[in-house]
Short mmCIF file of C-alpha atoms in Angstrom, two decimals:
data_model
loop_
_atom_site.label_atom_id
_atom_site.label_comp_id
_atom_site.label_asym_id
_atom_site.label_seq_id
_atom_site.Cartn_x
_atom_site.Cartn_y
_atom_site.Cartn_z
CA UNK A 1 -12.04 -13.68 -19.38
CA UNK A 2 -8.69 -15.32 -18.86
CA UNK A 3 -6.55 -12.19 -18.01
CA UNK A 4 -3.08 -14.41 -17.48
CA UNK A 5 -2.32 -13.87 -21.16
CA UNK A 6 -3.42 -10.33 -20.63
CA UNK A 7 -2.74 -8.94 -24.45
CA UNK A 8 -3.02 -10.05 -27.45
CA UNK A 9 -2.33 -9.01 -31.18
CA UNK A 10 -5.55 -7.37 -32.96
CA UNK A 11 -5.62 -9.37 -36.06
CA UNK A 12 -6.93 -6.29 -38.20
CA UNK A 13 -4.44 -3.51 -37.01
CA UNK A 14 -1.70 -5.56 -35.78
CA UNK A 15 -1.56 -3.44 -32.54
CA UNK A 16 -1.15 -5.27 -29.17
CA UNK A 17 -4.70 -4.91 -27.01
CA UNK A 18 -5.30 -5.21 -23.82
CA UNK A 19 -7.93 -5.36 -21.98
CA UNK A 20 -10.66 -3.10 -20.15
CA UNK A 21 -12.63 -4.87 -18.25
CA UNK A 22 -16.32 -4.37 -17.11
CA UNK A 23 -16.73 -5.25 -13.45
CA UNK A 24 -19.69 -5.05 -11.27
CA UNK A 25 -18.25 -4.83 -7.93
CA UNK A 26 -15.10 -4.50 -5.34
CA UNK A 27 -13.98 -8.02 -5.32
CA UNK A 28 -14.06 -8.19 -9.48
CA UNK A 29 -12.25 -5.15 -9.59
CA UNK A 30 -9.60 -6.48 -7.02
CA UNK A 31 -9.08 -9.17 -9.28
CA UNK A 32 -9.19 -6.86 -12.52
CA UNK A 33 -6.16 -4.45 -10.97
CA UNK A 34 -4.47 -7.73 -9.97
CA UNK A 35 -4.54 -8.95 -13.37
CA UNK A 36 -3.48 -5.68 -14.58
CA UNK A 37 -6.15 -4.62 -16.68
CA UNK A 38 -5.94 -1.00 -19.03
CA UNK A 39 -8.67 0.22 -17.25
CA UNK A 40 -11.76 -0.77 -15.23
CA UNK A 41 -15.72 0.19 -16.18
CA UNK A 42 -17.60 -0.08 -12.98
CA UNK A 43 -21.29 -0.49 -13.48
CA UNK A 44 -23.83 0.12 -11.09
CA UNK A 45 -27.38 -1.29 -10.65
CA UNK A 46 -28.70 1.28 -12.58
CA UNK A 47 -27.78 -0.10 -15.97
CA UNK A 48 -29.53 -1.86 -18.51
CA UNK A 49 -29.29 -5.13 -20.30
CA UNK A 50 -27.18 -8.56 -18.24
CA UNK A 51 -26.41 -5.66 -14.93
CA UNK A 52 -23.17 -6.88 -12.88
CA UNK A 53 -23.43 -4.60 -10.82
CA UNK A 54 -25.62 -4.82 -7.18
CA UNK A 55 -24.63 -1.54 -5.91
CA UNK A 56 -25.24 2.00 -6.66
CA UNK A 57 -22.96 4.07 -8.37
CA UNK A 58 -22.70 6.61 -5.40
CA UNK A 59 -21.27 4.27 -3.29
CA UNK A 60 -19.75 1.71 -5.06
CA UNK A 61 -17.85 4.31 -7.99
CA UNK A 62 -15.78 6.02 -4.97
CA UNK A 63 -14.36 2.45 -3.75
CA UNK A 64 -13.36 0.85 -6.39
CA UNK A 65 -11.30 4.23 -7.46
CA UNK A 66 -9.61 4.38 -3.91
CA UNK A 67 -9.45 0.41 -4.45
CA UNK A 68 -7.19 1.24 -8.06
CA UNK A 69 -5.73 4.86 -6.93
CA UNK A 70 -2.50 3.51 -6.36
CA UNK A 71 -2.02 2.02 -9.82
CA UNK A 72 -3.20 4.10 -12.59
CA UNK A 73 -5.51 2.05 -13.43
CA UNK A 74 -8.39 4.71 -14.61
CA UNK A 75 -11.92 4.12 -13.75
CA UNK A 76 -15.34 4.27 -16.00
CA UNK A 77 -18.17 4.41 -14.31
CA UNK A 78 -21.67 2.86 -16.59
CA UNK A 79 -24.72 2.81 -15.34
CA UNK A 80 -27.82 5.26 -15.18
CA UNK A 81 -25.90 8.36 -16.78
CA UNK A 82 -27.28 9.90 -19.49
CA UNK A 83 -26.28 13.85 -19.40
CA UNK A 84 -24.04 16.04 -18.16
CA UNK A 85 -25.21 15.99 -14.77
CA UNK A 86 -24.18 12.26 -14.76
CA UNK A 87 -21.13 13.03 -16.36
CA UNK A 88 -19.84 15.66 -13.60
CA UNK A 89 -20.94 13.40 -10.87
CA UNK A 90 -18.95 10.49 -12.27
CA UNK A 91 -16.07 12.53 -12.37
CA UNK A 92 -16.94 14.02 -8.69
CA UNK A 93 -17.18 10.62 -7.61
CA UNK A 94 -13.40 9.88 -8.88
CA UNK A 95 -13.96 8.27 -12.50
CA UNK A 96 -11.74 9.35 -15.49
CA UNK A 97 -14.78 8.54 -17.72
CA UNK A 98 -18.11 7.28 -18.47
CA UNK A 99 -20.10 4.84 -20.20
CA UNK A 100 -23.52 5.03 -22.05
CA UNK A 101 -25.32 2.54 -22.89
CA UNK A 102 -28.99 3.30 -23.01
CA UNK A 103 -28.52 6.58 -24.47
CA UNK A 104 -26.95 5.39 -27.68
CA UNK A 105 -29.75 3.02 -28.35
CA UNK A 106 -31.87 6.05 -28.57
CA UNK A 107 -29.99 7.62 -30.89
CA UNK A 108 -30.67 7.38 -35.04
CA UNK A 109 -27.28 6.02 -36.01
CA UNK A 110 -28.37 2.83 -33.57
CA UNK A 111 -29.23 -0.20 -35.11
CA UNK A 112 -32.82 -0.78 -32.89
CA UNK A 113 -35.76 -1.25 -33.85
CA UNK A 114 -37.49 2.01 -34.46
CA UNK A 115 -40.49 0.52 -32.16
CA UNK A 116 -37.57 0.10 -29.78
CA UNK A 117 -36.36 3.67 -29.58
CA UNK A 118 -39.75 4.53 -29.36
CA UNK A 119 -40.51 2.72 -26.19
CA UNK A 120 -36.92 4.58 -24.74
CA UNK A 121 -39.06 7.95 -25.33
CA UNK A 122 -42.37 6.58 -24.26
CA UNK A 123 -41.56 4.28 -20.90
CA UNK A 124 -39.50 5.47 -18.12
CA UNK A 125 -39.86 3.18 -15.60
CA UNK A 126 -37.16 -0.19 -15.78
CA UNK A 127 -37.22 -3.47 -13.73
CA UNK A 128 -34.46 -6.42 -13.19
CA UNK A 129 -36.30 -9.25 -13.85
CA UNK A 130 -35.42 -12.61 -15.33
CA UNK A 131 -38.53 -12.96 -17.61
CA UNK A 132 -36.79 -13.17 -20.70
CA UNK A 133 -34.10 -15.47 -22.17
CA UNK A 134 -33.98 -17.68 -18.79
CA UNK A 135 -33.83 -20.84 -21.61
CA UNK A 136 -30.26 -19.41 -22.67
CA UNK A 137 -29.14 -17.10 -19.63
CA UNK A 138 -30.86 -18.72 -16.30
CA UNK A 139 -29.42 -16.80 -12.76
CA UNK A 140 -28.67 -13.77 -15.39
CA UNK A 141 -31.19 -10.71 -14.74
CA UNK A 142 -31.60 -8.49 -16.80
CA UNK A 143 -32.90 -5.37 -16.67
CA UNK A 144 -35.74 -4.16 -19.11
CA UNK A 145 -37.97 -1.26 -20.04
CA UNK A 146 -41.58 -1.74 -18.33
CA UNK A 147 -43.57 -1.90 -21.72
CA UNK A 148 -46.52 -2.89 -21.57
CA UNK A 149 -46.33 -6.39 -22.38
CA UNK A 150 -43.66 -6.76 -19.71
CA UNK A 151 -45.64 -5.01 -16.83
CA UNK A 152 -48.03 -7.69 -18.35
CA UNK A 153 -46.75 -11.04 -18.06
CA UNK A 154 -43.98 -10.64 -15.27
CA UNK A 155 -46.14 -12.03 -12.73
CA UNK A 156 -47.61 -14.40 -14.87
CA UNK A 157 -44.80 -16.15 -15.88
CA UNK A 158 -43.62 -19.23 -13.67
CA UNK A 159 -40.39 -20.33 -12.52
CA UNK A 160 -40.14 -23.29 -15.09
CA UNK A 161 -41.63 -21.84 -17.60
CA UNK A 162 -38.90 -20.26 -20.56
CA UNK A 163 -39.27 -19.42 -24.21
CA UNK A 164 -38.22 -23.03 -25.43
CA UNK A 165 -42.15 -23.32 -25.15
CA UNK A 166 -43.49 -20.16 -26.28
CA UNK A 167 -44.80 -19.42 -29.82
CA UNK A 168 -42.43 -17.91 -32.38
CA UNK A 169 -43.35 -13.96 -32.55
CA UNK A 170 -41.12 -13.09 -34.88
CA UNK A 171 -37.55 -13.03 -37.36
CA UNK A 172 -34.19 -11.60 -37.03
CA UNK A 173 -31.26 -11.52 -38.66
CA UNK A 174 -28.09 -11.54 -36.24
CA UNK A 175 -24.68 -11.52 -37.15
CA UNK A 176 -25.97 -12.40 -40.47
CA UNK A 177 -28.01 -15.38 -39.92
CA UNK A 178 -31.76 -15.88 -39.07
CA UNK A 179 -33.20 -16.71 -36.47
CA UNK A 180 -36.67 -17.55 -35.32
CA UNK A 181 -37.16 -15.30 -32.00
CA UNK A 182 -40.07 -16.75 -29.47
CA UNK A 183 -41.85 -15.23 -26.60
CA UNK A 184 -40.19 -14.11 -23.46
CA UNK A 185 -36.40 -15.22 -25.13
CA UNK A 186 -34.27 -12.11 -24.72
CA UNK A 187 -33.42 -11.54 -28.44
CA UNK A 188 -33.51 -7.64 -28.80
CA UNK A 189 -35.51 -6.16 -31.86
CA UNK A 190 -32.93 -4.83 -33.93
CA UNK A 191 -33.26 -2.81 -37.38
CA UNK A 192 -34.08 -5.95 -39.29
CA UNK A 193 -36.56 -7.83 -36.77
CA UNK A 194 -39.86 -8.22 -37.84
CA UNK A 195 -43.07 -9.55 -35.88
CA UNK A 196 -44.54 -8.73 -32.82
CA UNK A 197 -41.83 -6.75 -31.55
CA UNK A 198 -43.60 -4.80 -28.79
CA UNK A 199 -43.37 -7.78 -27.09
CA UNK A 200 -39.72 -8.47 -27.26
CA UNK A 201 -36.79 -8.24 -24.77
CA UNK A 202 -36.02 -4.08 -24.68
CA UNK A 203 -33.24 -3.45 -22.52
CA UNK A 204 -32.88 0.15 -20.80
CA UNK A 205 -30.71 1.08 -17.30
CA UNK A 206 -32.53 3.35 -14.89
CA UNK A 207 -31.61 6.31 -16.29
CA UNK A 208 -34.12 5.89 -19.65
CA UNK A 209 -36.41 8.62 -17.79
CA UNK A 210 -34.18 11.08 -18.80
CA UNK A 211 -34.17 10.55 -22.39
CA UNK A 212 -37.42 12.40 -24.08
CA UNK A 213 -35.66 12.47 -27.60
CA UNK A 214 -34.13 9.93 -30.44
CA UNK A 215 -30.78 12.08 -31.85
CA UNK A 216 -27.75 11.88 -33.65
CA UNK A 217 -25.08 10.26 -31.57
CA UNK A 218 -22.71 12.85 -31.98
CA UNK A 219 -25.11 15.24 -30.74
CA UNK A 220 -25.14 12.90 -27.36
CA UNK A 221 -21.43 13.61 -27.21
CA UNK A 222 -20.95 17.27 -27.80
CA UNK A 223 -24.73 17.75 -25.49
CA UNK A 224 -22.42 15.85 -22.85
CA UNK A 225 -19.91 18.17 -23.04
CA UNK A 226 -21.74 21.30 -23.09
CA UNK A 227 -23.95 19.95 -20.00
CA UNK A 228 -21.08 19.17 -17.88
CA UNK A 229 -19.32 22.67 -18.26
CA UNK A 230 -22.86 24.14 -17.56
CA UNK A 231 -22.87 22.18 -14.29
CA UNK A 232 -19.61 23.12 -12.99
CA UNK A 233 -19.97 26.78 -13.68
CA UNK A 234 -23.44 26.95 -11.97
CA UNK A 235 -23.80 24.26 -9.53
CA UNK A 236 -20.04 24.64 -8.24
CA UNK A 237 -18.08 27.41 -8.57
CA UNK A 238 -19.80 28.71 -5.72
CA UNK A 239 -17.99 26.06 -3.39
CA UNK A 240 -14.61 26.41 -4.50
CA UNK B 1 -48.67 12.34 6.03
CA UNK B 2 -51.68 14.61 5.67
CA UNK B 3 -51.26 17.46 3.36
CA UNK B 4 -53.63 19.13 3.38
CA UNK B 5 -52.95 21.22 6.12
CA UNK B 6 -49.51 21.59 5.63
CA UNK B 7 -48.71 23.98 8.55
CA UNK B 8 -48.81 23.35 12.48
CA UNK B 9 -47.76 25.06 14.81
CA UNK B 10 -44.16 24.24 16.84
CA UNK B 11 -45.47 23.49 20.62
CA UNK B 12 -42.05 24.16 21.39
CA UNK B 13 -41.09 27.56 19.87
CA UNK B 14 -44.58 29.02 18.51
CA UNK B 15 -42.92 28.73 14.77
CA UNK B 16 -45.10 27.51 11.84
CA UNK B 17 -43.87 24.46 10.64
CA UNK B 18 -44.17 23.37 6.98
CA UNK B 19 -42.57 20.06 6.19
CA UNK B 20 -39.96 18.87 4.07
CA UNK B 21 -40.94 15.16 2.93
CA UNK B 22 -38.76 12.27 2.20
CA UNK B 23 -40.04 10.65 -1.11
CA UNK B 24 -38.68 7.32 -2.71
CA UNK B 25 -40.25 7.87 -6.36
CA UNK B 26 -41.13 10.30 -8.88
CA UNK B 27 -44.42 9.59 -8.10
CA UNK B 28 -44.30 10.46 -4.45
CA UNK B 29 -42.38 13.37 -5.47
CA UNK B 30 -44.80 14.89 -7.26
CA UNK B 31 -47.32 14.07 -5.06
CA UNK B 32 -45.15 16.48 -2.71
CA UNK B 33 -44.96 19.31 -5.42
CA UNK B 34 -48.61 19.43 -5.75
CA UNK B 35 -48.84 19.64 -1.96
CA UNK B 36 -46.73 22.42 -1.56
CA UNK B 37 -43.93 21.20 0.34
CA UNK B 38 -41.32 23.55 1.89
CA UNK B 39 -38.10 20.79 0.49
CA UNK B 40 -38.12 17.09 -0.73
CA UNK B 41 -35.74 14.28 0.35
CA UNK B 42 -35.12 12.06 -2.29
CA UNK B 43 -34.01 8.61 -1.18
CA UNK B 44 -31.86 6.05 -3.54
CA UNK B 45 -32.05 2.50 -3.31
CA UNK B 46 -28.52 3.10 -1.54
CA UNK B 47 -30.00 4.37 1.79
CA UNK B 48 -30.17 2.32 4.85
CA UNK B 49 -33.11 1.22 7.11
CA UNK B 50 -36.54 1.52 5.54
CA UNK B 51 -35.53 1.64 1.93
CA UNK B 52 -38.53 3.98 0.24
CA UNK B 53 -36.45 4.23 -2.79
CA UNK B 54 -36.37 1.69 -5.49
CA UNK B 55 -34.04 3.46 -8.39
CA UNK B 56 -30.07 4.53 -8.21
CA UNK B 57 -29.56 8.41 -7.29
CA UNK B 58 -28.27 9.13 -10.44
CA UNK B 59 -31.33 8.55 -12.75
CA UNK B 60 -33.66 9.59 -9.89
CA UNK B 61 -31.89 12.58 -8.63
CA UNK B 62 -31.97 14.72 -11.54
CA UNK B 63 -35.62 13.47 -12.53
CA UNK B 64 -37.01 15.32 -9.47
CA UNK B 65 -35.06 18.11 -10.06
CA UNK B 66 -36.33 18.20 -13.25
CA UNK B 67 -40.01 17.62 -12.05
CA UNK B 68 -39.30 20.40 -9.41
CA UNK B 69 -37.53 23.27 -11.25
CA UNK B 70 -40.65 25.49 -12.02
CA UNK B 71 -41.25 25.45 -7.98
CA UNK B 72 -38.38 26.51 -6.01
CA UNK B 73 -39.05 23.55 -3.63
CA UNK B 74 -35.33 22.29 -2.63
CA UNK B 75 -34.20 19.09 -3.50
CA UNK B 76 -32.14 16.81 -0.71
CA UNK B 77 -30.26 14.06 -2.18
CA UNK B 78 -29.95 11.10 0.32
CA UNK B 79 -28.72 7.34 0.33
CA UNK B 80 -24.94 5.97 -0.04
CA UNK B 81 -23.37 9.87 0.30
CA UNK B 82 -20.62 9.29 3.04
CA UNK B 83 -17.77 12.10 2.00
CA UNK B 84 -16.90 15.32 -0.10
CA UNK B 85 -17.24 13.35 -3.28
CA UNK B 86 -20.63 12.57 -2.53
CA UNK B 87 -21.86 15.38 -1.73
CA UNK B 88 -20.50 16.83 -4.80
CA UNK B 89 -21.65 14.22 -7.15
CA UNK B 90 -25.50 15.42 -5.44
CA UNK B 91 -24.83 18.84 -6.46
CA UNK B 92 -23.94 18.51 -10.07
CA UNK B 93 -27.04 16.00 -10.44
CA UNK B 94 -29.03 18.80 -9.09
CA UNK B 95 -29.47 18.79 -5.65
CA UNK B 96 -29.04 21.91 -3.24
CA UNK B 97 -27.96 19.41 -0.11
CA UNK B 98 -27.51 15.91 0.86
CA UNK B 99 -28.57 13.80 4.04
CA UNK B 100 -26.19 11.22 5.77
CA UNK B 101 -27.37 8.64 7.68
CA UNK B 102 -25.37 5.86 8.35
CA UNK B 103 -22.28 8.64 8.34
CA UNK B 104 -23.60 10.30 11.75
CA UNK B 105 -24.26 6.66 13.02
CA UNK B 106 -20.41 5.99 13.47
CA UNK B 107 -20.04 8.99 15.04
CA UNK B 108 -19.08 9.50 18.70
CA UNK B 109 -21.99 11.50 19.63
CA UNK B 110 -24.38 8.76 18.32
CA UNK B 111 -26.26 6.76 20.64
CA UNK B 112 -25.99 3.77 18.81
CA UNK B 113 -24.44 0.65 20.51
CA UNK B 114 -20.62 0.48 20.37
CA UNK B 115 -20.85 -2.79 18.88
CA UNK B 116 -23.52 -1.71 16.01
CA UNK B 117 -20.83 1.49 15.87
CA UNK B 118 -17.53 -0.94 15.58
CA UNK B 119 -19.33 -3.27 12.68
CA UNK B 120 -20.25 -0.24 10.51
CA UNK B 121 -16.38 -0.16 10.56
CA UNK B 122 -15.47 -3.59 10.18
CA UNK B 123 -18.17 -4.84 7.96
CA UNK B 124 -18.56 -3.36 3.79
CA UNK B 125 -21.43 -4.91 2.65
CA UNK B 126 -25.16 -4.46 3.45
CA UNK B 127 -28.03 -6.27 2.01
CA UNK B 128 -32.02 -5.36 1.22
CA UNK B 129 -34.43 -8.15 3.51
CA UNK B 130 -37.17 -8.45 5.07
CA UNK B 131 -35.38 -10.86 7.76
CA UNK B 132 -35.81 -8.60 10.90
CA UNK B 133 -39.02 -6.85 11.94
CA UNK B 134 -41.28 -8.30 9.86
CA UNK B 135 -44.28 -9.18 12.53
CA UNK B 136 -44.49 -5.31 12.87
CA UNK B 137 -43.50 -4.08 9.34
CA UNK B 138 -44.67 -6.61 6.78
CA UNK B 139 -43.62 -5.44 3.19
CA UNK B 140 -41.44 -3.14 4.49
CA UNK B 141 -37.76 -4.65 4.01
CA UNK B 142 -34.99 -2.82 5.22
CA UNK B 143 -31.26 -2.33 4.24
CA UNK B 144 -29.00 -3.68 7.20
CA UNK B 145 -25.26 -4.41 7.67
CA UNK B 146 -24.11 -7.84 6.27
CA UNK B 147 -23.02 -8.71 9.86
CA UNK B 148 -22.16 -12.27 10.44
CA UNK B 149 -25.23 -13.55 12.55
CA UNK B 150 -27.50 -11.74 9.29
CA UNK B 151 -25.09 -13.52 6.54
CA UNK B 152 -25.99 -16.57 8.54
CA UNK B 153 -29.44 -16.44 9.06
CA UNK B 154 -30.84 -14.68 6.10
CA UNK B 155 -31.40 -17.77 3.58
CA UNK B 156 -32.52 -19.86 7.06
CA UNK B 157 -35.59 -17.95 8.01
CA UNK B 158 -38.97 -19.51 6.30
CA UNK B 159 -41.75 -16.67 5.04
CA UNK B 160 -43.82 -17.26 7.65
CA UNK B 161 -41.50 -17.56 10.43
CA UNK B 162 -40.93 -13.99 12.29
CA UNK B 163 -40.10 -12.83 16.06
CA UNK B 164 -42.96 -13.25 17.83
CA UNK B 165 -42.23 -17.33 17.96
CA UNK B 166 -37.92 -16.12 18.27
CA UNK B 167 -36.34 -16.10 22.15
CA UNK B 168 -35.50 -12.78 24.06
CA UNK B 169 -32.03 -12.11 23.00
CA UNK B 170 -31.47 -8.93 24.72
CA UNK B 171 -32.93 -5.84 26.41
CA UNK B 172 -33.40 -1.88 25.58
CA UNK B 173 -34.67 1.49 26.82
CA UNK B 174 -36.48 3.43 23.70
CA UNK B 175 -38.08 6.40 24.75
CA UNK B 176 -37.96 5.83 28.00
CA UNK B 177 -39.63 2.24 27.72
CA UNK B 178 -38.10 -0.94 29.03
CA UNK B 179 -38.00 -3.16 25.91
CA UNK B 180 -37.91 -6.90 25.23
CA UNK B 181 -35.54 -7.43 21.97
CA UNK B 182 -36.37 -10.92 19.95
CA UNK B 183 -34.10 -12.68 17.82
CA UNK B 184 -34.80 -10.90 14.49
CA UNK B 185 -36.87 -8.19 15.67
CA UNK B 186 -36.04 -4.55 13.86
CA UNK B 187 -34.92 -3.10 17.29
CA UNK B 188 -31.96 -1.61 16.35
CA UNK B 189 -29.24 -1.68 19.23
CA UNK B 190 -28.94 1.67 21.21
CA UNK B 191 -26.52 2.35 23.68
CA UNK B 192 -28.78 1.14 26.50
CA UNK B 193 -29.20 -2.20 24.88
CA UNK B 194 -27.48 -5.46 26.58
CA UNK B 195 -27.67 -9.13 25.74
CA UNK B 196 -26.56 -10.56 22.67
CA UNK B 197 -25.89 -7.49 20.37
CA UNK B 198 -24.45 -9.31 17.60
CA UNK B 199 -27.45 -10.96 16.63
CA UNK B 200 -29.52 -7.50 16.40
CA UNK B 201 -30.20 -5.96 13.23
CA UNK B 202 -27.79 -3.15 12.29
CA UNK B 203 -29.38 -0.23 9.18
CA UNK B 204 -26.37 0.41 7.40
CA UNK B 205 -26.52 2.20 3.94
CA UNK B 206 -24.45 0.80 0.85
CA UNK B 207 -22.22 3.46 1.86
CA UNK B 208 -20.78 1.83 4.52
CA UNK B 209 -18.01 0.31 3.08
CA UNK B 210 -16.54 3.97 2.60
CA UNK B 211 -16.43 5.01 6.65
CA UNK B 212 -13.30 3.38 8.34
CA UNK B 213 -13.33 5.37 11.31
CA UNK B 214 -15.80 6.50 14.26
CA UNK B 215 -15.34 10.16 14.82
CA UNK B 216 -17.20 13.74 16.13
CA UNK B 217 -20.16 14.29 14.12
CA UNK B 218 -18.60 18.20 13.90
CA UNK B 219 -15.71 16.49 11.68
CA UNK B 220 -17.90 14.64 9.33
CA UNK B 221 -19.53 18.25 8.70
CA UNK B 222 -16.18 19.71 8.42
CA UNK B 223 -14.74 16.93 6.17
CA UNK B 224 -17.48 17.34 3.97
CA UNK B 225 -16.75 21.13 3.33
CA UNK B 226 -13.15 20.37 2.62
CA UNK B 227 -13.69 16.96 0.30
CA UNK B 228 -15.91 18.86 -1.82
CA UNK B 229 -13.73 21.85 -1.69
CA UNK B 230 -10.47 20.02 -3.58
CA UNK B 231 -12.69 17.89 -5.24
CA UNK B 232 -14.04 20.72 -7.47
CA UNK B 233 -10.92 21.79 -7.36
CA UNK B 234 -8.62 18.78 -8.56
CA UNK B 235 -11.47 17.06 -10.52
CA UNK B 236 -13.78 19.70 -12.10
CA UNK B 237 -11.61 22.22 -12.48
CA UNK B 238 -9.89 21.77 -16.33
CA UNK B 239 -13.31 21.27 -17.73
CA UNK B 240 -14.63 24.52 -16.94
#
């Protein structure tokens, strides 16, 4: 991202933007505050999909805010949250927001596959692995859901070996165009993919073992809310 | 640990023991359920020394919890909690306490080595190897302070290469016992030890970077108290 020309004019709205940036640890959020950035989301290990970020959240969330406190900059945290609980220990933990990923893929307005947001509900156990899409993405883990064709093959895959050699396992259309998608590349199975798609790329952050049901996305928000006020009136008023 | 017979007696007191297990997985955890443990530790990736856990506290934390509930058996949330927020963060993911490690290390009552104590202060970053101690603990990495001799050495040790084949670098007194100390054996550096300190391996947790300053281990208590006090407080407060 080249933050020196920091805004720039939304050619839809006409509105200036500027940018939030996603950051993975201390040293790209120095250089996001220096920049002068909207806002920062932190991610931690936990999350799904190309992960940033090396740390945990509960150490690595509380720096980067003391890192920012002195200019406004507000902090999201991403990674592993799913519910209230996650919610209220974000904010705890200093962060003015949150980010879910994993959770919206599992919802019904997402456009996954519906094998997809079935293996979010069936599989709750993740791995960072750089089985898929090395071809495209090489030195870019990943993390993935442990399906059972990827507890399958991630030992049996070897370092040279990427999907420019694979067989073609399916068709998707992306961004309007199709495209031919081969074994172990890291081409998600959206709505319109077709093929073997229980062996495609599924991306999920650590916190997928908390999700047990596929539901309307605006039900994740106001569940979110509900949770977190639960939370502080029963886990914390106590301590005040 | 056998649980089986989950009781012994205290030689010291004549109390019955019943133990409260530290657990890296949901697996293990449940494991300790079924056993009838009186509490379960639940370690993050975070922690320091021998890492059990694998997964972020935030999507493990309130999985346990979770697994737990119908039982009564106490959750303890440990790895990467330094301060107030922390400990917070535990609570509203479900914990009913939280274990610090590498906190009490830097404290003045510790008996670790003022040098080991002066780099947990100097040095933010901690990494997951199996560099030192691996003639005794093979498979068993361990989560120690990025000092410089370990930034230096970690990519310059071969697989097979471990201590037994390394020169005496220092000396120590562990339980009593006159000790030899190899380069890169685990022997963490007490306050007896002498030679050249530098080069021993230091546990840290990945919440290091958030203690700047060696002080009583009766403040880090207090601290704690207060923290989570305002943080519940400034933070939590509105959404109630």
């Amino acid at each position: 991202t080249n933050l020196n020309n920091r805004t720039k004019l939304c050619k839809f709205c006409q509105c200036w933007l500027s940018p939030i940036l996603s950051v993975g640890n201390l040293e790209e959020a120095a250089k996001a505050k220096e920049a002068g950035v909207d806002g920062i989301i932190i991610q931690g290990r936990e999350a799904g999909g190309h992960v940033i970020g090396q740390e945990g959240l509960f150490p690595l969330l509380p720096r980067v805010v003391d890192l920012v406190s002195d200019s406004g900059i507000p902090v999201i945290a991403a990674g592993g949250i799913v519910d209230g609980r996650g919610y209220v220990a974000a904010l705890a933990l200093g962060a003015q927001g949150v980010c879910l990923g994993t959770r919206f893929v599992a919802t019904e307005e997402s456009f996954a596959h519906p094998i997809y947001k079935q293996k979010l509900i069936e599989v709750s156990h993740t791995d960072y692995t750089n089985v898929f899409g090395r071809a495209r993405w090489p030195d870019a883990p990943q993390r993935v859901l442990e399906t059972p064709f990827y507890a399958g093959s991630k030992n049996n895959l070897s370092d040279q070996e990427t999907e420019e050699s694979q067989p073609i396992i399916g068709h998707s259309i992306i961004h309007g165009v199709h495209k031919d998608i081969r074994r172990f590349a890291g081409t998600v199975p959206n709505a319109t993919a077709t093929g073997d798609i229980e062996s495609m790329a599924m991306y999920a952050g650590q916190g997928v073992g908390l999700i047990t049901e596929v539901i309307p996305a605006g039900d994740v928000v106001k569940r979110l809310v509900v949770e977190a006020k639960d939370v502080i009136r029963e886990k914390l008023s106590d301590l005040k």
